[in-house]
Coordinates of C-alpha atoms and ligand atoms in Angstrom, one line a residue:
X15 CA 138.3 126.0 128.2
X16 CA 135.7 126.0 125.5
X17 CA 136.0 122.5 124.2
X18 CA 137.1 119.1 125.4
X19 CA 139.6 119.0 122.6
X20 CA 141.1 122.4 123.7
X21 CA 141.2 120.9 127.3
X22 CA 142.9 117.8 126.1
X23 CA 145.4 119.8 124.2
X24 CA 146.0 122.0 127.2
X25 CA 146.3 119.0 129.5
X26 CA 149.2 117.7 127.4
X27 CA 151.2 120.4 129.2
X28 CA 149.9 119.8 132.7
X29 CA 151.4 117.3 135.2
X30 CA 149.2 114.2 135.3
X31 CA 147.6 114.7 138.7
X32 CA 146.4 118.1 137.7
X33 CA 145.0 116.9 134.4
X34 CA 143.2 114.0 136.1
X35 CA 141.7 116.4 138.6
X36 CA 140.7 118.8 135.7
X37 CA 139.2 116.0 133.7
X38 CA 137.4 114.6 136.7
X39 CA 135.9 117.9 137.6
X40 CA 134.8 118.4 134.0
X41 CA 133.1 115.0 134.0
X42 CA 131.6 115.3 137.5
X43 CA 134.1 112.8 139.0
X44 CA 135.0 113.4 142.6
X45 CA 138.7 114.4 142.9
X46 CA 139.9 112.7 146.0
X47 CA 143.1 113.5 147.8
X48 CA 143.9 109.7 147.5
X49 CA 146.7 108.4 145.3
X50 CA 146.5 109.3 141.6
X51 CA 148.4 106.7 139.5
X52 CA 150.6 107.8 136.6
X53 CA 148.0 107.3 133.9
X54 CA 149.3 109.9 131.5
X55 CA 148.3 109.0 128.0
X56 CA 148.1 112.3 126.3
X57 CA 150.5 112.5 123.2
X58 CA 151.8 116.0 123.7
X59 CA 150.6 118.4 121.0
X60 CA 148.8 115.9 118.8
X61 CA 145.2 116.0 117.8
X62 CA 143.7 112.8 119.1
X63 CA 140.9 111.1 117.0
X64 CA 138.8 109.8 119.9
X65 CA 136.6 107.9 117.5
X66 CA 139.0 105.4 116.0
X67 CA 141.6 103.9 118.3
X68 CA 143.0 100.6 117.1
X69 CA 144.2 97.6 119.2
X70 CA 147.9 97.0 118.5
X71 CA 148.8 94.4 121.0
X72 CA 147.1 92.1 123.5
X73 CA 149.5 90.5 125.9
X74 CA 149.6 88.7 129.3
X75 CA 151.7 89.8 132.2
X76 CA 152.1 87.5 135.2
X77 CA 153.3 88.4 138.7
X78 CA 152.9 87.3 142.3
X79 CA 153.5 90.3 144.6
X80 CA 151.9 88.5 147.5
X81 CA 152.6 85.0 146.5
X82 CA 149.4 84.2 144.6
X83 CA 149.9 83.9 140.8
X84 CA 148.1 86.8 139.0
X85 CA 147.5 87.2 135.2
X86 CA 147.0 90.7 133.9
X87 CA 146.1 91.6 130.3
X88 CA 147.6 94.8 128.7
X89 CA 145.9 96.1 125.6
X90 CA 148.1 98.5 123.7
X91 CA 146.6 100.8 121.1
X92 CA 147.9 102.8 118.1
X93 CA 147.8 106.0 120.3
X94 CA 151.1 106.3 122.0
X95 CA 150.8 105.8 125.8
X96 CA 147.1 104.8 125.6
X97 CA 146.6 101.3 126.9
X98 CA 144.3 99.4 129.2
X99 CA 144.7 96.8 131.9
X100 CA 142.4 93.9 132.8
X101 CA 142.3 90.9 135.2
X102 CA 142.5 87.4 133.8
X103 CA 143.5 85.7 137.0
X104 CA 142.7 82.0 137.2
X105 CA 145.5 81.2 139.7
X106 CA 145.0 77.4 139.5
X107 CA 145.8 77.4 135.7
X108 CA 147.9 80.5 134.9
X109 CA 149.8 79.0 132.0
X110 CA 146.9 78.0 129.7
X111 CA 145.3 81.4 130.3
X112 CA 148.5 83.1 129.3
X113 CA 148.6 81.0 126.1
X114 CA 145.0 81.8 125.3
X115 CA 145.8 85.5 125.5
X116 CA 149.2 85.6 123.7
X117 CA 148.5 82.8 121.2
X118 CA 144.8 83.6 120.3
X119 CA 143.3 86.8 121.6
X120 CA 146.3 88.9 120.5
X121 CA 146.0 87.9 116.8
X122 CA 142.2 88.0 117.0
X123 CA 142.1 91.6 118.2
X124 CA 144.9 93.1 116.0
X125 CA 143.7 96.4 114.4
X126 CA 140.2 96.1 115.8
X127 CA 138.5 99.3 116.9
X128 CA 139.1 99.4 120.7
X129 CA 135.8 101.2 121.3
X130 CA 133.7 98.3 120.2
X131 CA 133.7 96.3 123.5
X132 CA 130.4 94.4 123.1
X133 CA 131.3 93.4 119.5
X134 CA 134.8 92.3 120.5
X135 CA 133.4 90.4 123.5
X136 CA 130.7 88.5 121.5
X137 CA 133.1 87.7 118.5
X138 CA 135.9 86.6 120.8
X139 CA 133.5 84.5 122.9
X140 CA 132.5 82.4 119.9
X141 CA 135.9 82.4 118.2
X142 CA 136.8 79.2 120.0
X143 CA 133.3 77.7 119.1
X144 CA 133.4 75.8 122.4
X145 CA 133.0 78.3 125.2
X146 CA 132.2 79.2 128.8
X147 CA 135.2 77.5 130.3
X148 CA 137.4 78.9 133.1
X149 CA 140.5 79.3 130.9
X150 CA 139.0 81.1 127.9
X151 CA 136.6 83.2 130.0
X152 CA 139.5 84.5 132.1
X153 CA 141.5 85.4 129.0
X154 CA 138.4 87.2 127.6
X155 CA 137.9 89.0 130.9
X156 CA 141.4 90.5 130.8
X157 CA 140.7 91.8 127.3
X158 CA 137.3 93.1 128.3
X159 CA 138.3 94.9 131.4
X160 CA 141.3 96.5 129.5
X161 CA 138.9 97.8 126.8
X162 CA 136.7 99.4 129.5
X163 CA 139.8 100.9 131.0
X164 CA 140.7 102.4 127.6
X165 CA 137.2 103.7 127.0
X166 CA 137.2 105.4 130.4
X167 CA 140.6 107.0 129.6
X168 CA 139.3 108.2 126.2
X169 CA 136.1 109.5 127.8
X170 CA 138.2 111.1 130.6
X171 CA 136.1 109.5 133.3
X172 CA 136.2 106.6 135.8
X173 CA 134.5 103.4 134.4
X174 CA 131.7 103.6 137.1
X175 CA 130.6 106.8 135.3
X176 CA 130.3 104.8 132.0
X177 CA 128.3 102.2 133.9
X178 CA 125.8 104.8 135.0
X179 CA 127.5 106.7 137.8
X180 CA 127.5 106.2 141.6
X181 CA 124.5 104.8 143.5
X182 CA 126.5 104.9 146.8
X183 CA 129.4 106.9 148.2
X184 CA 131.7 103.9 148.5
X185 CA 131.7 100.1 148.4
X186 CA 130.7 98.3 151.7
X187 CA 133.0 95.3 152.2
X188 CA 133.5 92.2 154.4
X189 CA 136.9 90.9 155.6
X190 CA 138.0 87.4 156.8
X191 CA 138.6 86.3 160.3
X192 CA 139.8 82.8 161.1
X193 CA 141.5 80.8 163.8
X194 CA 141.7 77.2 165.1
X195 CA 139.1 77.7 167.8
X196 CA 136.1 80.0 168.3
X197 CA 138.0 82.0 170.8
X198 CA 140.9 82.5 168.4
X199 CA 138.5 83.5 165.7
X200 CA 137.0 86.1 168.0
X201 CA 140.5 87.6 168.5
X202 CA 140.8 88.1 164.8
X203 CA 137.2 89.5 164.6
X204 CA 138.2 92.0 167.3
X205 CA 141.2 93.2 165.2
X206 CA 139.1 93.7 162.2
X207 CA 136.4 95.6 164.2
X208 CA 139.2 97.9 165.4
X209 CA 140.0 98.5 161.7
X210 CA 136.4 99.6 161.2
X211 CA 134.9 96.4 159.6
X212 CA 131.3 95.9 160.4
X213 CA 130.9 92.8 158.2
X214 CA 133.1 89.8 159.0
X215 CA 133.4 86.3 157.5
X216 CA 134.3 83.8 160.2
X217 CA 136.1 80.5 159.4
X218 CA 137.4 78.0 161.9
X219 CA 140.7 76.9 160.5
X220 CA 140.7 76.4 156.7
X221 CA 137.5 75.6 154.8
X222 CA 135.7 72.7 156.5
X223 CA 137.8 73.0 159.6
X224 CA 140.0 70.1 158.4
X225 CA 142.5 70.9 161.2
X226 CA 139.9 69.1 163.6
X227 CA 140.7 65.7 162.0
X228 CA 144.3 64.5 162.8
X229 CA 144.6 60.7 162.2
X230 CA 142.1 59.6 159.6
X231 CA 141.8 55.8 158.9
X232 CA 142.7 56.1 155.2
X233 CA 146.1 57.5 156.1
X234 CA 146.6 54.7 158.6
X235 CA 146.0 52.3 155.6
X236 CA 148.4 54.1 153.3
X237 CA 145.6 55.5 151.1
X238 CA 145.8 59.0 149.6
X239 CA 148.7 61.4 150.4
X240 CA 150.1 62.4 153.7
X241 CA 149.3 66.0 153.1
X242 CA 145.7 65.4 152.1
X243 CA 143.1 67.2 154.2
X244 CA 140.3 65.4 155.9
X245 CA 136.7 66.5 156.5
X246 CA 134.6 65.4 159.5
X247 CA 131.1 66.9 158.7
X248 CA 130.0 66.6 162.4
X249 CA 133.1 68.2 163.9
X250 CA 133.0 71.0 161.3
X251 CA 129.3 71.8 161.8
X252 CA 129.5 71.8 165.6
X253 CA 132.5 74.1 165.4
X254 CA 130.7 76.6 163.2
X255 CA 127.7 76.7 165.5
X256 CA 129.9 77.3 168.5
X257 CA 131.7 80.1 166.6
X258 CA 128.4 81.9 165.7
X259 CA 127.1 81.4 169.3
X260 CA 130.2 83.0 170.8
X261 CA 130.2 85.9 168.3
X262 CA 126.5 86.8 169.0
X263 CA 127.1 86.4 172.7
X264 CA 130.1 88.8 172.5
X265 CA 128.8 91.4 169.9
X266 CA 125.1 91.0 169.9
X267 CA 123.7 92.5 166.7
X268 CA 126.5 95.0 166.4
X269 CA 128.1 93.0 163.7
X270 CA 127.2 91.2 160.5
X271 CA 128.4 87.6 160.4
X272 CA 129.2 85.6 157.3
X273 CA 130.5 82.1 156.7
X274 CA 131.7 80.1 153.7
X275 CA 130.7 76.4 153.6
X276 CA 132.8 76.1 150.4
X277 CA 130.6 73.2 149.2
X278 CA 132.5 70.9 151.6
X279 CA 129.7 68.8 153.2
X280 CA 126.8 66.7 151.8
X281 CA 123.7 68.7 150.9
X282 CA 121.7 67.4 153.8
X283 CA 124.5 68.3 156.2
X284 CA 124.6 71.8 154.6
X285 CA 120.8 72.2 155.2
X286 CA 121.2 71.0 158.8
X287 CA 124.0 73.4 159.6
X288 CA 122.2 76.4 158.0
X289 CA 119.0 75.6 160.0
X290 CA 121.1 75.4 163.2
X291 CA 122.7 78.8 162.4
X292 CA 119.4 80.5 161.7
X293 CA 119.0 81.8 165.3
X294 CA 122.4 83.6 165.0
X295 CA 121.1 85.6 162.0
X296 CA 124.0 85.2 159.5
X297 CA 124.3 88.0 156.9
X298 CA 124.8 85.2 154.4
X299 CA 126.0 81.6 154.2
X300 CA 128.1 80.9 151.1
X301 CA 128.3 77.9 148.8
X302 CA 126.2 75.4 150.8
X303 CA 126.2 73.2 147.7
X304 CA 128.6 72.6 144.9
X305 CA 127.5 73.8 141.4
X306 CA 126.9 70.1 140.7
X307 CA 124.2 70.0 143.4
X308 CA 122.2 73.1 142.4
X309 CA 119.0 71.0 142.5
X310 CA 119.1 71.0 146.3
X311 CA 118.3 74.7 146.7
X312 CA 114.5 74.4 146.7
X313 CA 114.7 72.1 149.6
X314 CA 116.9 74.5 151.5
X315 CA 114.7 77.5 150.6
X316 CA 111.6 75.8 151.9
X317 CA 113.2 75.1 155.3
X318 CA 114.8 78.3 156.5
X319 CA 115.2 82.1 155.9
X320 CA 119.0 82.3 156.1
X321 CA 120.3 84.5 153.2
X322 CA 122.4 82.4 150.8
X323 CA 125.4 83.4 148.6
X324 CA 126.4 81.3 145.7
X325 CA 128.5 81.6 142.6
X326 CA 132.3 81.8 142.7
X327 CA 132.6 78.6 140.8
X328 CA 130.1 79.5 138.1
X329 CA 131.4 79.9 134.5
X330 CA 128.3 79.2 132.4
X331 CA 125.0 81.3 132.1
X332 CA 123.0 78.1 132.6
X333 CA 124.5 78.0 136.2
X334 CA 123.0 81.4 137.2
X335 CA 120.2 82.5 134.9
X336 CA 117.5 80.0 136.1
X337 CA 118.7 79.8 139.7
X338 CA 118.5 83.7 140.0
X339 CA 115.1 83.7 138.3
X340 CA 113.9 81.1 140.8
X341 CA 115.4 83.1 143.6
X342 CA 117.4 80.1 144.9
X343 CA 120.0 82.5 146.4
X344 CA 120.1 86.1 147.7
X345 CA 123.7 87.0 146.7
X346 CA 125.5 86.2 143.4
X347 CA 129.2 85.6 144.2
X348 CA 130.6 85.3 140.7
X349 CA 134.4 85.7 140.2
X350 CA 133.9 88.1 137.3
X351 CA 137.0 87.1 135.3
X352 CA 135.6 83.5 135.4
X353 CA 132.7 84.6 133.3
X354 CA 134.5 87.0 130.9
X355 CA 134.8 90.3 132.7
X356 CA 132.8 93.6 133.2
X357 CA 130.6 93.2 130.1
X358 CA 128.9 89.9 131.3
X359 CA 129.1 90.8 135.0
X360 CA 127.0 93.9 134.3
X361 CA 124.4 91.7 132.6
X362 CA 124.4 89.3 135.7
X363 CA 123.9 92.3 138.0
X364 CA 121.1 93.7 135.9
X365 CA 119.4 90.3 135.8
X366 CA 119.6 90.1 139.6
X367 CA 117.8 93.4 139.9
X368 CA 114.5 91.8 138.7
X369 CA 114.7 88.9 141.2
X370 CA 116.3 90.9 144.1
X371 CA 119.5 88.9 143.9
X372 CA 122.3 91.3 145.1
X373 CA 125.9 91.3 144.0
X374 CA 128.7 90.0 146.2
X375 CA 131.5 89.5 143.7
X376 CA 134.2 87.1 144.6
X377 CA 137.2 89.1 145.8
X378 CA 139.9 87.2 147.7
X379 CA 143.7 87.2 146.9
X380 CA 143.3 85.4 143.6
X381 CA 141.4 88.3 142.2
X382 CA 144.2 90.7 141.3
X383 CA 144.1 94.4 142.4
X384 CA 142.9 95.2 138.8
X385 CA 140.1 92.7 139.3
X386 CA 139.2 94.4 142.6
X387 CA 139.1 97.7 140.8
X388 CA 136.8 96.2 138.2
X389 CA 134.6 94.7 140.9
X390 CA 134.4 98.1 142.7
X391 CA 133.5 100.1 139.6
X392 CA 130.5 97.8 139.1
X393 CA 129.7 97.8 142.8
X394 CA 129.4 101.6 142.7
X395 CA 127.1 101.7 139.7
X396 CA 124.5 98.9 140.2
X397 CA 121.4 99.4 142.3
X398 CA 121.3 95.8 143.6
X399 CA 124.8 95.8 145.1
X400 CA 124.9 93.7 148.2
X401 CA 128.4 93.6 149.6
X402 CA 132.0 93.2 148.3
X403 CA 134.6 90.7 149.6
X404 CA 137.8 92.6 150.2
X405 CA 141.4 91.7 150.4
X406 CA 143.6 93.7 152.6
X407 CA 146.5 94.2 150.2
X408 CA 150.1 94.5 151.4
X409 CA 152.4 97.3 150.1
X410 CA 153.9 95.1 147.4
X411 CA 150.5 95.1 145.7
X412 CA 150.3 98.9 145.7
X413 CA 153.9 99.0 144.5
X414 CA 153.1 96.8 141.5
X415 CA 149.6 98.1 140.9
X416 CA 149.5 101.9 141.5
X417 CA 145.9 103.0 142.0
X418 CA 144.9 99.8 143.8
X419 CA 141.5 100.5 145.5
X420 CA 141.9 101.5 149.2
X421 CA 139.8 100.4 152.2
X422 CA 138.9 102.7 155.1
X423 CA 136.5 101.6 157.9
X424 CA 135.5 98.7 155.8
X425 CA 134.6 100.8 152.8
X426 CA 136.4 100.4 149.5
X427 CA 137.3 103.5 147.4
X428 CA 138.4 103.4 143.8
X429 CA 141.1 105.7 142.5
X430 CA 139.1 108.6 140.9
X431 CA 141.1 108.6 137.7
X432 CA 140.0 108.0 134.1
X433 CA 139.4 104.3 133.3
X434 CA 139.7 101.7 136.0
X435 CA 142.1 104.0 137.9
X436 CA 144.7 101.3 138.3
X437 CA 147.9 100.5 136.4
X438 CA 150.6 97.8 136.5
X439 CA 154.3 98.7 136.8
X440 CA 155.9 96.0 134.7
X441 CA 159.3 96.5 136.1
X442 CA 158.1 96.0 139.7
X443 CA 155.9 93.1 138.6
X444 CA 158.9 91.3 137.3
X445 CA 160.4 91.4 140.8
X446 CA 157.7 88.9 141.9
X447 CA 157.8 85.9 139.5
X448 CA 155.2 83.2 139.7
X449 CA 155.7 80.4 142.2
X450 CA 154.6 76.8 141.6
X451 CA 150.9 76.3 142.2
X452 CA 150.1 74.4 145.4
X453 CA 147.4 71.9 144.7
X454 CA 147.3 70.6 148.3
X455 CA 144.4 72.7 149.6
X456 CA 142.1 71.1 146.9
X457 CA 143.0 67.6 148.1
X458 CA 140.3 66.9 150.7
X459 CA 139.0 63.4 151.7
X460 CA 136.4 61.9 154.1
X461 CA 137.8 59.6 156.9
X462 CA 137.4 56.6 154.6
X463 CA 139.5 58.4 151.9
X464 CA 136.6 59.4 149.6
X465 CA 137.5 62.6 147.8
X466 CA 135.4 65.7 148.7
X467 CA 134.7 68.7 146.5
X468 CA 137.1 71.4 148.0
Ligands
GCO1591 C1 136.2 83.0 148.9 C2 136.7 81.8 148.2 C3 138.1 81.6 148.0 C4 138.5 80.5 147.1 C5 139.7 80.8 146.3 C6 140.1 79.7 145.3 O1 135.0 83.0 149.2 O2 136.9 83.9 149.0 O3 136.0 80.7 148.6 O4 138.8 81.6 149.2 O5 138.7 79.3 147.8 O6 139.6 82.0 145.6 O7 141.2 79.9 144.7
MG1592 MG1 134.0 81.3 148.7

């Protein structure tokens, strides 16, 4: 094979798996025996001008293979079979994101040169004049991730290679254990340890342990809704301390323990709880404060040395640039589609390097498998990677999204194929239509009925 172009011509005749392996070996990718998704894009026999590939269509695809509403962007190009996929999932507001993609970004991107990711990102970002909101950022993210997918396919290498190559063999992750009591949480912790997880986030009941409050006064007075959740800061804090105490007693230091406060208590209660947890050496405590209460961080930092993670609710650079530069937290937890995709997320990661803020991208169920792939490609390529939240996907997700990253012994592996290594099977996706969004989990009150940030 004396030139890439000869190889590409030859590959047109090879079954996909073989060509992906060929291409990977040529580009230093590791060919894994793992699943290789059908990413064939080579138009048989045609000379492909790798320089100028035009965007032909930008469209949103919605699906809910595991119940949570997901939004995927597909960017189709003028090269037959060459397209990219990206995650635009804002599950609480799917419809406006779909409209932003189909009604605005599609027309905006028509006939643009797909290789110009930064230019398209910057011009799309300001095309609405008002910017940095969750709806438009998610739409932009889907487009952005899909353009990186296309660039990887054109280059014949996984996106992590375009981002600088691997700094580690795989992505270390944490998984979620929960239960109504500390003992029940430990049972779940044990199951995850048996699966090889070394880092485990523990939650007693849902966020804020609202199951501990059964008959709040406001409901007795007919205030709020019957299904509203109720927070008791004291009951919650005591439960979390008991949970950590039991975990350390049972596992000693042979486990990393994480917890998400999910901005549920008053700032001083948050500081109090974190100080009480210090002796149990948490790996990190997440979202002690809401983004509206960022100003409380200096007080927390002065009082204890517990690592802090923050950021899933952030949309605007003002919310992370200064706090990272002031070292107010140790892990940045951004939901990368909420800020506009891989392009801005790489800038956040690079910024963190100078202030030793490590990445811990948001990665629960309302990050689609495509979003998990995007997270993982960045995680493999940035020096200041901290940890990755992982979702244990059920088979429906792999069915709809061939090439979904896999997890072994708590390590996440991307599919070593060109681009993001993941695809969406639209026929299968259509089998899982969106369900109505359930607002209830966000409806949280204090015993007197005062609404609480969820
Ligand atoms: C996490 C998050 C999620 C969010 C959810 C909102 O740390 O994983 O806090 O559980 O609550 O993504 O839709
Ligand atoms: Mg969280």
